[in-house]
Short mmCIF file of C-alpha atoms in Angstrom, two decimals:
data_model
loop_
_atom_site.label_atom_id
_atom_site.label_comp_id
_atom_site.label_asym_id
_atom_site.label_seq_id
_atom_site.Cartn_x
_atom_site.Cartn_y
_atom_site.Cartn_z
CA MET A 1492 -16.60 1.57 17.50
CA LEU A 1493 -14.87 5.08 16.61
CA SER A 1494 -12.16 4.66 19.03
CA ALA A 1495 -8.78 3.53 17.70
CA MET A 1496 -8.20 -0.33 18.27
CA PHE A 1497 -4.84 -0.10 18.60
CA ASP A 1498 -2.18 2.84 20.03
CA VAL A 1499 -0.26 2.59 16.91
CA ASN A 1500 2.66 5.52 18.04
CA GLN A 1501 3.86 2.55 20.67
CA GLY A 1502 3.75 0.39 17.85
CA LEU A 1503 2.30 -2.99 16.65
CA SER A 1504 2.69 -6.48 16.20
CA VAL A 1505 2.80 -8.97 13.77
CA GLY A 1506 -1.12 -9.83 14.52
CA GLY A 1507 -1.71 -6.68 14.70
CA MET A 1508 -0.13 -5.53 12.07
CA LEU A 1509 -2.28 -8.13 9.66
CA VAL A 1510 -6.15 -7.07 11.29
CA LEU A 1511 -5.48 -3.36 10.08
CA MET A 1512 -3.91 -5.03 6.43
CA LEU A 1513 -7.73 -6.83 6.53
CA CYS A 1514 -9.17 -4.36 7.36
CA ALA A 1515 -7.78 -1.78 4.55
CA ALA A 1516 -8.24 -4.74 2.24
CA ALA A 1517 -12.11 -5.19 2.91
CA CYS A 1518 -12.37 -1.96 2.41
CA GLY A 1519 -10.67 -1.74 -1.05
CA LEU A 1520 -12.56 -5.09 -1.52
CA ILE A 1521 -16.10 -3.02 -1.19
CA ILE A 1522 -15.12 -0.11 -3.37
CA ALA A 1523 -14.09 -2.35 -6.02
CA VAL A 1524 -17.20 -3.74 -6.12
CA THR A 1525 -18.94 -0.88 -6.22
CA ALA A 1526 -17.24 0.57 -9.12
CA MET A 1527 -18.16 -2.65 -10.93
CA LEU A 1528 -21.50 -1.94 -10.30
CA THR A 1529 -21.56 2.09 -11.08
CA GLY A 1530 -19.95 1.99 -14.23
CA PRO A 1531 -17.26 0.25 -16.60
CA CYS A 1532 -14.59 -1.40 -14.62
CA SER A 1533 -11.82 -3.05 -16.00
CA LYS A 1534 -10.20 -5.65 -13.24
CA GLY A 1535 -6.55 -3.78 -13.45
CA PHE A 1536 -8.69 -1.26 -11.63
CA ALA A 1537 -11.18 -3.02 -9.92
CA ALA A 1538 -7.42 -4.93 -8.61
CA SER A 1539 -6.14 -1.54 -7.54
CA LEU A 1540 -9.09 -0.04 -5.40
CA VAL A 1541 -8.53 -3.09 -3.31
CA THR A 1542 -4.64 -2.98 -2.75
CA LEU A 1543 -4.23 0.53 -2.05
CA PRO A 1544 -5.52 1.28 0.83
CA VAL A 1545 -3.08 -1.66 2.31
CA VAL A 1546 -0.82 0.01 0.34
CA VAL A 1547 -1.04 3.70 1.70
CA GLN A 1548 -1.40 2.54 5.00
CA ALA A 1549 1.94 0.63 5.13
CA VAL A 1550 3.08 4.03 4.05
CA ILE A 1551 1.64 5.70 6.49
CA LEU A 1552 2.89 3.59 9.36
CA MET A 1553 6.18 3.92 8.17
CA VAL A 1554 6.96 6.98 8.87
CA ASN A 1555 4.42 7.52 11.19
CA GLY A 1556 6.59 9.65 13.73
CA ASN A 1557 9.84 9.58 11.82
CA VAL A 1558 10.25 13.07 9.19
CA GLY A 1559 13.27 11.34 7.96
CA THR A 1560 11.34 8.70 7.04
CA GLY A 1561 8.70 11.01 5.88
CA VAL A 1562 11.51 12.94 3.32
CA ALA A 1563 12.64 9.87 2.19
CA VAL A 1564 9.16 8.34 0.84
CA LEU A 1565 8.10 12.37 -0.39
CA GLY A 1566 11.57 12.07 -2.25
CA ALA A 1567 10.92 8.72 -3.46
CA PHE A 1568 7.30 9.32 -4.92
CA SER A 1569 8.47 12.32 -6.81
CA LEU A 1570 10.41 10.14 -8.79
CA VAL A 1571 7.51 8.43 -9.90
CA ARG A 1572 6.00 9.79 -12.89
CA PHE A 1573 2.21 8.12 -13.45
CA ARG A 1574 0.86 8.01 -17.13
CA SER A 1575 -2.65 6.78 -17.14
CA VAL A 1576 -5.82 7.61 -19.33
CA PRO A 1577 -8.12 10.35 -18.02
CA GLY A 1578 -10.38 9.06 -15.31
CA SER A 1579 -14.14 10.10 -14.41
CA SER A 1580 -15.82 11.98 -11.88
CA ARG A 1581 -15.90 9.17 -10.50
CA ASP A 1582 -12.87 7.28 -10.86
CA ILE A 1583 -11.25 9.92 -8.83
CA THR A 1584 -13.73 9.74 -5.90
CA LEU A 1585 -13.26 5.77 -5.22
CA ILE A 1586 -9.08 6.34 -5.65
CA PHE A 1587 -9.76 8.90 -2.70
CA LEU A 1588 -11.95 6.97 -1.38
CA ALA A 1589 -9.41 3.91 -1.31
CA MET A 1590 -6.77 6.62 -0.33
CA GLY A 1591 -8.80 8.04 3.07
CA THR A 1592 -9.75 4.80 3.89
CA GLY A 1593 -5.76 3.45 4.17
CA LEU A 1594 -5.13 6.63 5.66
CA ALA A 1595 -7.89 5.84 8.36
CA THR A 1596 -6.90 1.76 9.26
CA SER A 1597 -2.80 3.21 9.38
CA MET A 1598 -4.10 5.47 12.71
CA ALA A 1599 -6.41 2.33 13.29
CA TYR A 1600 -9.24 3.21 13.08
CA THR A 1601 -11.19 1.01 11.73
CA GLY A 1602 -14.75 1.40 12.56
CA TYR A 1603 -14.67 4.74 11.10
CA ALA A 1604 -12.57 3.25 7.68
CA LEU A 1605 -15.35 0.69 7.97
CA LEU A 1606 -18.35 3.30 7.95
CA LEU A 1607 -16.59 5.97 5.78
CA THR A 1608 -16.17 3.08 3.31
CA ALA A 1609 -19.92 1.56 3.31
CA VAL A 1610 -21.69 5.45 3.68
CA VAL A 1611 -20.03 7.06 0.58
CA CYS A 1612 -20.27 3.15 -1.57
CA ALA A 1613 -24.21 3.04 -0.21
CA LEU A 1614 -24.28 6.98 -2.07
CA LEU A 1615 -22.69 5.99 -5.45
CA LEU A 1616 -24.76 3.06 -5.14
CA VAL A 1617 -28.80 5.15 -4.58
CA LEU A 1618 -27.18 7.84 -6.96
CA HIS A 1619 -26.56 5.14 -9.87
CA PHE A 1620 -29.53 3.72 -9.86
CA VAL A 1621 -32.26 6.26 -9.50
CA HIS A 1622 -34.25 7.48 -12.39
CA PRO A 1623 -32.95 11.24 -12.22
CA PHE A 1624 -29.40 10.00 -12.15
CA SER A 1625 -29.89 7.09 -14.73
CA GLN A 1626 -27.14 7.14 -16.68
CA PRO A 1627 -27.65 8.11 -20.62
CA LEU A 1628 -28.23 5.67 -23.78
CA LEU A 1629 -26.98 6.25 -27.15
CA LEU A 1630 -29.02 5.72 -29.34
CA ARG A 1631 -28.30 6.00 -33.43
CA VAL A 1632 -30.93 5.86 -36.27
CA THR A 1633 -31.08 5.44 -39.53
CA ILE A 1634 -33.69 7.72 -41.89
CA PRO A 1635 -34.00 8.02 -45.15
CA GLU A 1636 -33.00 11.41 -46.96
CA ASP A 1637 -36.36 12.39 -48.05
CA LEU A 1638 -37.73 12.21 -44.38
CA ASP A 1639 -36.79 14.88 -42.09
CA TYR A 1640 -34.97 14.55 -38.79
CA THR A 1641 -36.02 17.39 -37.45
CA GLY A 1642 -38.64 17.21 -34.37
CA VAL A 1643 -39.32 13.76 -36.55
CA PHE A 1644 -38.91 11.34 -33.51
CA ASP A 1645 -40.05 13.77 -30.81
CA ASP A 1646 -43.75 12.47 -29.61
CA LEU A 1647 -41.98 9.34 -29.29
CA PHE A 1648 -39.16 10.25 -27.37
CA ALA A 1649 -41.83 12.29 -25.25
CA THR A 1650 -43.49 9.28 -24.39
CA HIS A 1651 -40.86 6.84 -23.93
CA THR A 1652 -37.72 9.42 -22.36
CA ARG A 1653 -37.56 11.15 -19.68
CA ARG A 1654 -35.10 13.47 -21.77
CA TRP A 1655 -33.23 13.22 -25.02
CA ARG A 1656 -31.05 15.54 -27.07
CA LEU A 1657 -29.48 15.33 -30.43
CA GLU A 1658 -25.71 14.54 -31.06
CA GLY A 1659 -25.04 14.39 -34.30
CA VAL A 1660 -26.73 13.83 -38.20
CA LYS A 1661 -24.19 12.37 -40.65
CA THR A 1662 -25.34 11.06 -44.02
CA THR A 1663 -24.06 7.04 -45.19
CA GLY A 1664 -25.31 5.22 -48.69
CA MET A 1665 -23.47 7.89 -50.36
CA GLY A 1666 -25.64 10.81 -49.25
CA SER A 1667 -29.18 8.63 -49.56
CA LEU A 1668 -29.33 8.47 -45.75
CA PHE A 1669 -28.43 9.74 -42.82
CA GLU A 1670 -28.11 8.65 -39.24
CA LEU A 1671 -28.90 10.73 -36.31
CA ARG A 1672 -27.27 9.98 -32.85
CA TYR A 1673 -29.12 10.80 -29.62
CA THR A 1674 -28.22 10.11 -26.57
CA VAL A 1675 -32.15 9.45 -23.84
CA VAL A 1676 -32.47 7.95 -20.74
CA LEU A 1677 -35.57 5.88 -20.83
CA LYS A 1678 -38.53 6.41 -18.25
CA ASP A 1679 -39.39 2.73 -18.25
CA PRO A 1680 -36.66 0.43 -19.20
CA ARG A 1681 -38.94 -2.38 -19.15
CA GLN A 1682 -40.30 -0.60 -22.54
CA GLU A 1683 -37.21 -0.85 -24.28
CA LYS A 1684 -38.61 -3.06 -26.93
CA ALA A 1685 -41.71 -1.26 -27.22
CA PHE A 1686 -39.88 1.47 -28.01
CA LEU A 1687 -37.66 0.25 -31.13
CA ASP A 1688 -40.78 -1.29 -31.92
CA GLU A 1689 -41.96 2.52 -32.73
CA LEU A 1690 -39.02 3.48 -34.13
CA ARG A 1691 -38.56 1.08 -36.20
CA CYS A 1692 -41.97 1.87 -37.73
CA ARG A 1693 -40.96 5.44 -38.26
CA ASN A 1694 -38.06 4.96 -40.60
CA GLY A 1695 -39.28 2.73 -42.31
CA ASN A 1696 -38.11 -0.66 -41.10
CA LEU A 1697 -34.55 0.63 -41.24
CA THR A 1698 -31.06 -0.11 -39.46
CA LEU A 1699 -31.49 1.18 -35.82
CA SER A 1700 -29.14 0.65 -32.77
CA LEU A 1701 -29.66 1.23 -28.41
CA THR A 1702 -26.10 0.92 -26.94
CA ARG A 1703 -25.60 1.94 -23.14
CA ASN A 1704 -21.62 3.58 -23.76
CA ALA A 1705 -22.94 6.64 -24.39
CA PRO A 1706 -20.16 9.67 -24.32
CA ILE A 1707 -20.18 11.58 -21.25
CA HIS A 1708 -18.55 14.94 -20.98
CA GLU A 1709 -17.46 15.19 -17.20
CA GLU A 1710 -14.95 17.74 -15.58
CA LEU A 1711 -13.80 17.78 -12.19
#
């Protein structure tokens, strides 16, 4: 299963080339689905993850055993200046995985490419859905100015969340209100409404919001 399907050094037929491209595209599709299930993923990024293994495979097959062509391709890529927004560690991992599967399929190791894709994607899914690695939520709570916000919700957080942290405080309503920003990880997502109801009772039924786009500081 993990041996080479073809001997790429002896040349490939059109049929063999199509088989390797389809395998690379299948790996890219699995990676793209994993990206959509584990976090924010734009349509363009998902399409790039599908096509990147095919492109890498085609480039490696083109330069295989040809030093002159390899130098020419390297020079062509050095002229390209990539500009993009900073990616998260997850995005970089997925891009490297897509490139790795492209390299594997370019050497006709289709079984290895599929196994690598399956194992890494399964790990990403498990780590995403297991509670200790859960995505934190952004909680905004408005309280009156006469309510001391220091530790005012600690008992509720201890009951309903695995961890929490006060990220910032600002005044609103001409200084008559405070807006508190927390990042929280719920113990049981099914108790989200009960948690918000208890918060409303504590803050005098002022504005609350709970969103799933909490800022995360990632470095790789």
